[in-house]
PDB file of C-alpha atoms in Angstrom:
ATOM      1  CA  MET A   1      12.309 -13.654 -23.512  1.00  0.00           C
ATOM      2  CA  PRO A   2      13.909 -10.137 -23.208  1.00  0.00           C
ATOM      3  CA  ARG A   3      17.316 -11.655 -23.441  1.00  0.00           C
ATOM      4  CA  ALA A   4      16.430 -13.777 -26.476  1.00  0.00           C
ATOM      5  CA  TYR A   5      14.846 -10.745 -28.149  1.00  0.00           C
ATOM      6  CA  GLN A   6      17.886  -8.600 -27.510  1.00  0.00           C
ATOM      7  CA  ARG A   7      20.243 -11.280 -28.854  1.00  0.00           C
ATOM      8  CA  THR A   8      18.361 -11.614 -32.204  1.00  0.00           C
ATOM      9  CA  ARG A   9      18.298  -7.770 -32.522  1.00  0.00           C
ATOM     10  CA  ASP A  10      22.107  -7.993 -32.212  1.00  0.00           C
ATOM     11  CA  GLU A  11      22.112 -10.845 -34.834  1.00  0.00           C
ATOM     12  CA  ASN A  12      23.200 -13.262 -32.175  1.00  0.00           C
ATOM     13  CA  PHE A  13      21.086 -16.490 -32.596  1.00  0.00           C
ATOM     14  CA  ASN A  14      22.873 -18.590 -30.020  1.00  0.00           C
ATOM     15  CA  VAL A  15      20.375 -20.098 -27.588  1.00  0.00           C
ATOM     16  CA  GLU A  16      22.964 -20.807 -24.796  1.00  0.00           C
ATOM     17  CA  GLY A  17      21.532 -19.931 -21.491  1.00  0.00           C
ATOM     18  CA  LEU A  18      18.002 -19.550 -22.698  1.00  0.00           C
ATOM     19  CA  VAL A  19      16.594 -22.999 -21.696  1.00  0.00           C
ATOM     20  CA  GLY A  20      13.421 -22.628 -19.737  1.00  0.00           C
ATOM     21  CA  THR A  21      10.912 -24.968 -18.087  1.00  0.00           C
ATOM     22  CA  GLN A  22       7.326 -25.773 -19.078  1.00  0.00           C
ATOM     23  CA  LEU A  23       4.265 -24.797 -17.023  1.00  0.00           C
ATOM     24  CA  SER A  24       2.426 -28.111 -17.514  1.00  0.00           C
ATOM     25  CA  GLY A  25       2.628 -30.213 -14.520  1.00  0.00           C
ATOM     26  CA  ARG A  26       3.892 -27.442 -12.282  1.00  0.00           C
ATOM     27  CA  THR A  27       2.157 -26.072  -9.195  1.00  0.00           C
ATOM     28  CA  PHE A  28       0.740 -22.569  -9.682  1.00  0.00           C
ATOM     29  CA  GLY A  29       0.044 -20.699  -6.452  1.00  0.00           C
ATOM     30  CA  ILE A  30      -2.481 -17.713  -6.470  1.00  0.00           C
ATOM     31  CA  VAL A  31      -2.544 -15.277  -3.601  1.00  0.00           C
ATOM     32  CA  GLY A  32      -5.972 -13.669  -3.777  1.00  0.00           C
ATOM     33  CA  LEU A  33      -9.048 -15.241  -5.368  1.00  0.00           C
ATOM     34  CA  GLY A  34     -10.932 -12.142  -6.420  1.00  0.00           C
ATOM     35  CA  LYS A  35     -12.181 -11.694 -10.050  1.00  0.00           C
ATOM     36  CA  ILE A  36      -8.656 -11.486 -11.364  1.00  0.00           C
ATOM     37  CA  GLY A  37      -7.230 -14.244  -9.295  1.00  0.00           C
ATOM     38  CA  ARG A  38     -10.046 -16.548 -10.560  1.00  0.00           C
ATOM     39  CA  VAL A  39      -9.380 -15.754 -14.158  1.00  0.00           C
ATOM     40  CA  VAL A  40      -5.652 -16.425 -13.696  1.00  0.00           C
ATOM     41  CA  ALA A  41      -6.585 -19.699 -12.079  1.00  0.00           C
ATOM     42  CA  GLY A  42      -8.468 -20.710 -15.249  1.00  0.00           C
ATOM     43  CA  ILE A  43      -5.477 -19.650 -17.372  1.00  0.00           C
ATOM     44  CA  ALA A  44      -3.037 -21.707 -15.260  1.00  0.00           C
ATOM     45  CA  ASN A  45      -5.394 -24.667 -15.500  1.00  0.00           C
ATOM     46  CA  GLY A  46      -5.244 -24.310 -19.288  1.00  0.00           C
ATOM     47  CA  PHE A  47      -1.520 -24.669 -19.228  1.00  0.00           C
ATOM     48  CA  GLY A  48      -1.872 -27.877 -17.304  1.00  0.00           C
ATOM     49  CA  CYS A  49      -0.783 -26.607 -13.976  1.00  0.00           C
ATOM     50  CA  LYS A  50      -1.847 -27.796 -10.624  1.00  0.00           C
ATOM     51  CA  VAL A  51      -3.509 -24.744  -9.121  1.00  0.00           C
ATOM     52  CA  ILE A  52      -3.761 -23.874  -5.374  1.00  0.00           C
ATOM     53  CA  ALA A  53      -4.663 -20.559  -3.750  1.00  0.00           C
ATOM     54  CA  PHE A  54      -4.520 -18.624  -0.461  1.00  0.00           C
ATOM     55  CA  ASP A  55      -7.577 -16.385   0.317  1.00  0.00           C
ATOM     56  CA  PRO A  56      -9.090 -16.199   3.857  1.00  0.00           C
ATOM     57  CA  HIS A  57     -12.151 -14.437   2.426  1.00  0.00           C
ATOM     58  CA  THR A  58     -13.122 -17.303   0.029  1.00  0.00           C
ATOM     59  CA  ASP A  59     -15.244 -20.247   1.124  1.00  0.00           C
ATOM     60  CA  ALA A  60     -13.483 -23.433   0.152  1.00  0.00           C
ATOM     61  CA  ARG A  61     -16.757 -24.874  -1.281  1.00  0.00           C
ATOM     62  CA  ALA A  62     -16.894 -21.979  -3.777  1.00  0.00           C
ATOM     63  CA  ALA A  63     -13.169 -21.817  -4.668  1.00  0.00           C
ATOM     64  CA  PRO A  64     -12.160 -22.971  -8.175  1.00  0.00           C
ATOM     65  CA  CYS A  65      -9.120 -24.704  -6.706  1.00  0.00           C
ATOM     66  CA  PRO A  66      -7.895 -26.011  -3.366  1.00  0.00           C
ATOM     67  CA  LEU A  67      -7.262 -23.435  -0.661  1.00  0.00           C
ATOM     68  CA  VAL A  68      -4.066 -23.731   1.531  1.00  0.00           C
ATOM     69  CA  LEU A  69      -2.258 -21.588   4.040  1.00  0.00           C
ATOM     70  CA  LEU A  70       0.088 -18.980   2.696  1.00  0.00           C
ATOM     71  CA  ASP A  71       3.243 -20.693   3.916  1.00  0.00           C
ATOM     72  CA  GLU A  72       2.184 -23.994   2.391  1.00  0.00           C
ATOM     73  CA  LEU A  73       1.514 -22.195  -0.902  1.00  0.00           C
ATOM     74  CA  LEU A  74       4.888 -20.464  -0.939  1.00  0.00           C
ATOM     75  CA  SER A  75       6.867 -23.724  -0.231  1.00  0.00           C
ATOM     76  CA  GLY A  76       4.881 -25.799  -2.622  1.00  0.00           C
ATOM     77  CA  SER A  77       4.562 -23.623  -5.711  1.00  0.00           C
ATOM     78  CA  HIS A  78       6.702 -23.224  -8.786  1.00  0.00           C
ATOM     79  CA  VAL A  79       4.925 -20.034  -9.652  1.00  0.00           C
ATOM     80  CA  VAL A  80       3.513 -17.625  -7.170  1.00  0.00           C
ATOM     81  CA  SER A  81       1.124 -14.915  -8.564  1.00  0.00           C
ATOM     82  CA  LEU A  82      -0.131 -12.131  -6.273  1.00  0.00           C
ATOM     83  CA  HIS A  83      -3.698 -10.741  -6.727  1.00  0.00           C
ATOM     84  CA  ALA A  84      -4.459  -9.431  -3.232  1.00  0.00           C
ATOM     85  CA  PRO A  85      -5.550  -5.910  -2.184  1.00  0.00           C
ATOM     86  CA  LEU A  86      -3.227  -3.560  -0.309  1.00  0.00           C
ATOM     87  CA  THR A  87      -4.288  -3.361   3.318  1.00  0.00           C
ATOM     88  CA  PRO A  88      -2.197  -2.722   6.465  1.00  0.00           C
ATOM     89  CA  GLU A  89      -2.093  -6.569   6.859  1.00  0.00           C
ATOM     90  CA  THR A  90      -0.980  -7.347   3.322  1.00  0.00           C
ATOM     91  CA  ARG A  91       1.723  -4.705   3.199  1.00  0.00           C
ATOM     92  CA  HIS A  92       5.007  -6.606   2.707  1.00  0.00           C
ATOM     93  CA  LEU A  93       3.096  -9.819   2.669  1.00  0.00           C
ATOM     94  CA  ILE A  94       6.049 -11.175   0.788  1.00  0.00           C
ATOM     95  CA  ASN A  95       8.992 -10.428   3.095  1.00  0.00           C
ATOM     96  CA  ALA A  96      12.237 -11.933   3.809  1.00  0.00           C
ATOM     97  CA  GLN A  97      10.800 -14.785   5.942  1.00  0.00           C
ATOM     98  CA  ARG A  98       8.263 -15.677   3.282  1.00  0.00           C
ATOM     99  CA  LEU A  99      10.792 -15.427   0.466  1.00  0.00           C
ATOM    100  CA  ALA A 100      12.981 -17.925   2.301  1.00  0.00           C
ATOM    101  CA  LYS A 101      10.034 -20.408   2.177  1.00  0.00           C
ATOM    102  CA  MET A 102       9.893 -20.303  -1.598  1.00  0.00           C
ATOM    103  CA  GLN A 103      11.562 -22.858  -3.748  1.00  0.00           C
ATOM    104  CA  PRO A 104      14.919 -21.784  -5.149  1.00  0.00           C
ATOM    105  CA  ASP A 105      13.740 -22.023  -8.769  1.00  0.00           C
ATOM    106  CA  ALA A 106      10.296 -20.531  -8.192  1.00  0.00           C
ATOM    107  CA  ILE A 107       8.933 -17.552 -10.151  1.00  0.00           C
ATOM    108  CA  LEU A 108       7.309 -14.646  -8.226  1.00  0.00           C
ATOM    109  CA  VAL A 109       4.812 -12.599 -10.137  1.00  0.00           C
ATOM    110  CA  ASN A 110       3.203  -9.371  -8.829  1.00  0.00           C
ATOM    111  CA  THR A 111       0.563  -7.571 -10.991  1.00  0.00           C
ATOM    112  CA  SER A 112      -1.597  -6.359  -8.041  1.00  0.00           C
ATOM    113  CA  ARG A 113      -0.076  -3.779  -5.635  1.00  0.00           C
ATOM    114  CA  GLY A 114       3.609  -2.959  -5.356  1.00  0.00           C
ATOM    115  CA  PRO A 115       3.842  -2.853  -1.514  1.00  0.00           C
ATOM    116  CA  LEU A 116       2.769  -6.463  -1.213  1.00  0.00           C
ATOM    117  CA  VAL A 117       6.447  -7.278  -1.863  1.00  0.00           C
ATOM    118  CA  ASP A 118       9.312  -6.007   0.307  1.00  0.00           C
ATOM    119  CA  ALA A 119      11.542  -4.809  -2.482  1.00  0.00           C
ATOM    120  CA  ALA A 120      14.725  -4.760  -0.365  1.00  0.00           C
ATOM    121  CA  ALA A 121      14.142  -8.223   0.906  1.00  0.00           C
ATOM    122  CA  LEU A 122      13.549  -9.350  -2.725  1.00  0.00           C
ATOM    123  CA  ILE A 123      16.885  -7.939  -3.748  1.00  0.00           C
ATOM    124  CA  GLU A 124      18.660  -9.893  -0.933  1.00  0.00           C
ATOM    125  CA  ALA A 125      16.887 -13.058  -2.123  1.00  0.00           C
ATOM    126  CA  LEU A 126      17.997 -12.443  -5.796  1.00  0.00           C
ATOM    127  CA  LYS A 127      21.600 -11.776  -4.613  1.00  0.00           C
ATOM    128  CA  ARG A 128      21.572 -15.269  -3.052  1.00  0.00           C
ATOM    129  CA  ASP A 129      20.090 -16.663  -6.282  1.00  0.00           C
ATOM    130  CA  ALA A 130      17.262 -17.956  -4.208  1.00  0.00           C
ATOM    131  CA  LEU A 131      14.632 -17.471  -6.840  1.00  0.00           C
ATOM    132  CA  GLY A 132      14.158 -18.679 -10.341  1.00  0.00           C
ATOM    133  CA  GLY A 133      12.729 -15.404 -11.629  1.00  0.00           C
ATOM    134  CA  VAL A 134      10.677 -12.336 -10.850  1.00  0.00           C
ATOM    135  CA  ALA A 135       8.081 -10.498 -12.876  1.00  0.00           C
ATOM    136  CA  LEU A 136       6.786  -7.108 -11.570  1.00  0.00           C
ATOM    137  CA  ASP A 137       4.177  -4.886 -13.066  1.00  0.00           C
ATOM    138  CA  VAL A 138       4.119  -2.946  -9.898  1.00  0.00           C
ATOM    139  CA  TYR A 139       6.623  -1.592  -7.383  1.00  0.00           C
ATOM    140  CA  GLU A 140       6.241  -0.217  -3.908  1.00  0.00           C
ATOM    141  CA  ARG A 141       7.671   3.150  -4.652  1.00  0.00           C
ATOM    142  CA  GLU A 142       6.569   3.526  -8.293  1.00  0.00           C
ATOM    143  CA  SER A 143       4.899   6.895  -7.701  1.00  0.00           C
ATOM    144  CA  GLY A 144       6.878   9.521  -9.646  1.00  0.00           C
ATOM    145  CA  VAL A 145       8.688   6.993 -11.577  1.00  0.00           C
ATOM    146  CA  PHE A 146       6.261   4.811 -13.458  1.00  0.00           C
ATOM    147  CA  TYR A 147       4.435   6.621 -16.350  1.00  0.00           C
ATOM    148  CA  SER A 148       7.334   9.123 -16.669  1.00  0.00           C
ATOM    149  CA  ASP A 149      10.405   9.217 -18.918  1.00  0.00           C
ATOM    150  CA  ARG A 150      13.568   8.921 -16.761  1.00  0.00           C
ATOM    151  CA  SER A 151      15.969   8.201 -19.681  1.00  0.00           C
ATOM    152  CA  GLU A 152      17.682  11.462 -19.483  1.00  0.00           C
ATOM    153  CA  GLN A 153      17.754  12.033 -15.648  1.00  0.00           C
ATOM    154  CA  GLY A 154      18.452   8.409 -14.579  1.00  0.00           C
ATOM    155  CA  LEU A 155      16.927   6.688 -11.606  1.00  0.00           C
ATOM    156  CA  THR A 156      17.308   8.207  -8.058  1.00  0.00           C
ATOM    157  CA  ASP A 157      15.566   5.085  -6.485  1.00  0.00           C
ATOM    158  CA  ASP A 158      18.465   2.892  -5.704  1.00  0.00           C
ATOM    159  CA  VAL A 159      16.201  -0.161  -4.983  1.00  0.00           C
ATOM    160  CA  LEU A 160      14.528   0.054  -8.208  1.00  0.00           C
ATOM    161  CA  ALA A 161      17.851   0.555 -10.034  1.00  0.00           C
ATOM    162  CA  ARG A 162      19.284  -2.471  -8.352  1.00  0.00           C
ATOM    163  CA  LEU A 163      16.239  -4.679  -9.286  1.00  0.00           C
ATOM    164  CA  LEU A 164      16.645  -3.750 -12.905  1.00  0.00           C
ATOM    165  CA  THR A 165      20.201  -5.152 -12.936  1.00  0.00           C
ATOM    166  CA  PHE A 166      19.144  -8.713 -12.368  1.00  0.00           C
ATOM    167  CA  PRO A 167      18.785 -10.850 -15.551  1.00  0.00           C
ATOM    168  CA  LYS A 168      16.142 -12.895 -13.864  1.00  0.00           C
ATOM    169  CA  VAL A 169      13.826  -9.836 -13.209  1.00  0.00           C
ATOM    170  CA  ILE A 170      11.366  -8.307 -15.493  1.00  0.00           C
ATOM    171  CA  VAL A 171       9.799  -4.919 -14.534  1.00  0.00           C
ATOM    172  CA  THR A 172       7.080  -3.236 -16.483  1.00  0.00           C
ATOM    173  CA  SER A 173       5.482   0.197 -15.506  1.00  0.00           C
ATOM    174  CA  HIS A 174       2.043  -0.854 -14.147  1.00  0.00           C
ATOM    175  CA  MET A 175       0.693  -1.553 -17.649  1.00  0.00           C
ATOM    176  CA  GLY A 176      -1.349  -4.678 -16.998  1.00  0.00           C
ATOM    177  CA  VAL A 177      -4.478  -2.713 -17.712  1.00  0.00           C
ATOM    178  CA  LEU A 178      -3.130  -1.046 -20.755  1.00  0.00           C
ATOM    179  CA  THR A 179      -5.419  -2.294 -23.529  1.00  0.00           C
ATOM    180  CA  TRP A 180      -7.804  -0.263 -25.600  1.00  0.00           C
ATOM    181  CA  GLU A 181     -10.640  -2.596 -24.428  1.00  0.00           C
ATOM    182  CA  ALA A 182      -9.745  -2.151 -20.707  1.00  0.00           C
ATOM    183  CA  LEU A 183      -9.252   1.658 -21.043  1.00  0.00           C
ATOM    184  CA  GLY A 184     -12.680   1.970 -22.763  1.00  0.00           C
ATOM    185  CA  GLU A 185     -14.400  -0.074 -20.131  1.00  0.00           C
ATOM    186  CA  ILE A 186     -12.768   2.036 -17.364  1.00  0.00           C
ATOM    187  CA  ALA A 187     -14.118   5.226 -19.072  1.00  0.00           C
ATOM    188  CA  ARG A 188     -17.638   3.768 -19.515  1.00  0.00           C
ATOM    189  CA  THR A 189     -17.767   2.642 -15.894  1.00  0.00           C
ATOM    190  CA  THR A 190     -16.458   5.911 -14.500  1.00  0.00           C
ATOM    191  CA  LEU A 191     -18.968   7.943 -16.588  1.00  0.00           C
ATOM    192  CA  ALA A 192     -21.921   5.668 -15.589  1.00  0.00           C
ATOM    193  CA  SER A 193     -20.898   6.036 -11.899  1.00  0.00           C
ATOM    194  CA  LEU A 194     -20.758   9.871 -12.190  1.00  0.00           C
ATOM    195  CA  THR A 195     -24.153   9.770 -13.806  1.00  0.00           C
ATOM    196  CA  GLU A 196     -25.646   7.652 -11.023  1.00  0.00           C
ATOM    197  CA  PHE A 197     -24.101   9.912  -8.396  1.00  0.00           C
ATOM    198  CA  GLU A 198     -25.398  13.056 -10.086  1.00  0.00           C
ATOM    199  CA  GLN A 199     -28.916  11.696 -10.321  1.00  0.00           C
ATOM    200  CA  GLY A 200     -28.854  10.554  -6.694  1.00  0.00           C
ATOM    201  CA  LYS A 201     -29.122   6.794  -7.516  1.00  0.00           C
ATOM    202  CA  ASN A 202     -27.385   3.971  -5.835  1.00  0.00           C
ATOM    203  CA  LEU A 203     -23.985   3.365  -7.102  1.00  0.00           C
ATOM    204  CA  SER A 204     -23.959   0.054  -8.939  1.00  0.00           C
ATOM    205  CA  GLN A 205     -20.088  -0.073  -8.663  1.00  0.00           C
ATOM    206  CA  GLU A 206     -19.872   0.781  -5.101  1.00  0.00           C
ATOM    207  CA  LEU A 207     -17.563  -1.520  -3.262  1.00  0.00           C
ATOM    208  CA  PRO A 208     -18.790  -2.637   0.225  1.00  0.00           C
ATOM    209  CA  LEU A 209     -16.447  -2.284   3.142  1.00  0.00           C
ATOM    210  CA  PRO A 210     -14.823  -5.551   3.985  1.00  0.00           C
ATOM    211  CA  GLU A 211     -15.952  -7.293   7.252  1.00  0.00           C
ATOM    212  CA  ARG A 212     -12.380  -7.805   8.154  1.00  0.00           C
ATOM    213  CA  GLU A 213      -9.023  -7.138   6.585  1.00  0.00           C
ATOM    214  CA  MET A 214      -7.195  -9.878   4.712  1.00  0.00           C
ATOM    215  CA  ALA A 215      -5.237 -12.033   7.091  1.00  0.00           C
ATOM    216  CA  THR A 216      -1.741 -13.084   6.431  1.00  0.00           C
ATOM    217  CA  CYS A 217      -1.707 -16.632   7.488  1.00  0.00           C
TER     218      CYS A 217
END
């Protein structure tokens, strides 16, 4: 889509090289079946995808789709969408070994936490043309770069700069939450939590400590 948009802006309406693939009938793999992962599962179902997921914290009986091991998900999915928390165990969950298990035309999407993906290993996979595409709303070293204007200074992060050179890669600056509705809800929830804390009440939005960290296999 970015390439098609840029072409038409340049008054070039040639569609050569812009042929894509449809989602219907494809296998959509979701890593992490929290609230967001479950919503994504519903959206993927709506597109006619076969949805599978990996989440060691979810009971298979309560899951909205079949649960599989991570390596099985990577090797069998046309789209892999990450929705896992960042823990010591999930840091670089998608590394060189796991990228090698993905299909050569698979699309990797990360809208959760940047360090889930080893960016250096991702670059090596892209250089080998081993992925069909990558969409990143997060990046493992985004602090100090995202939400700032670097157009005059240029990038000092060579890894991010290299990622941006690949035509199969789309990077956005951690803006998945950037809607008026979401920002308003964040403000309301934050103010409500501060009020509860100030009044000595139980915090309704408090997150319980996990019984165990998310496993990687």
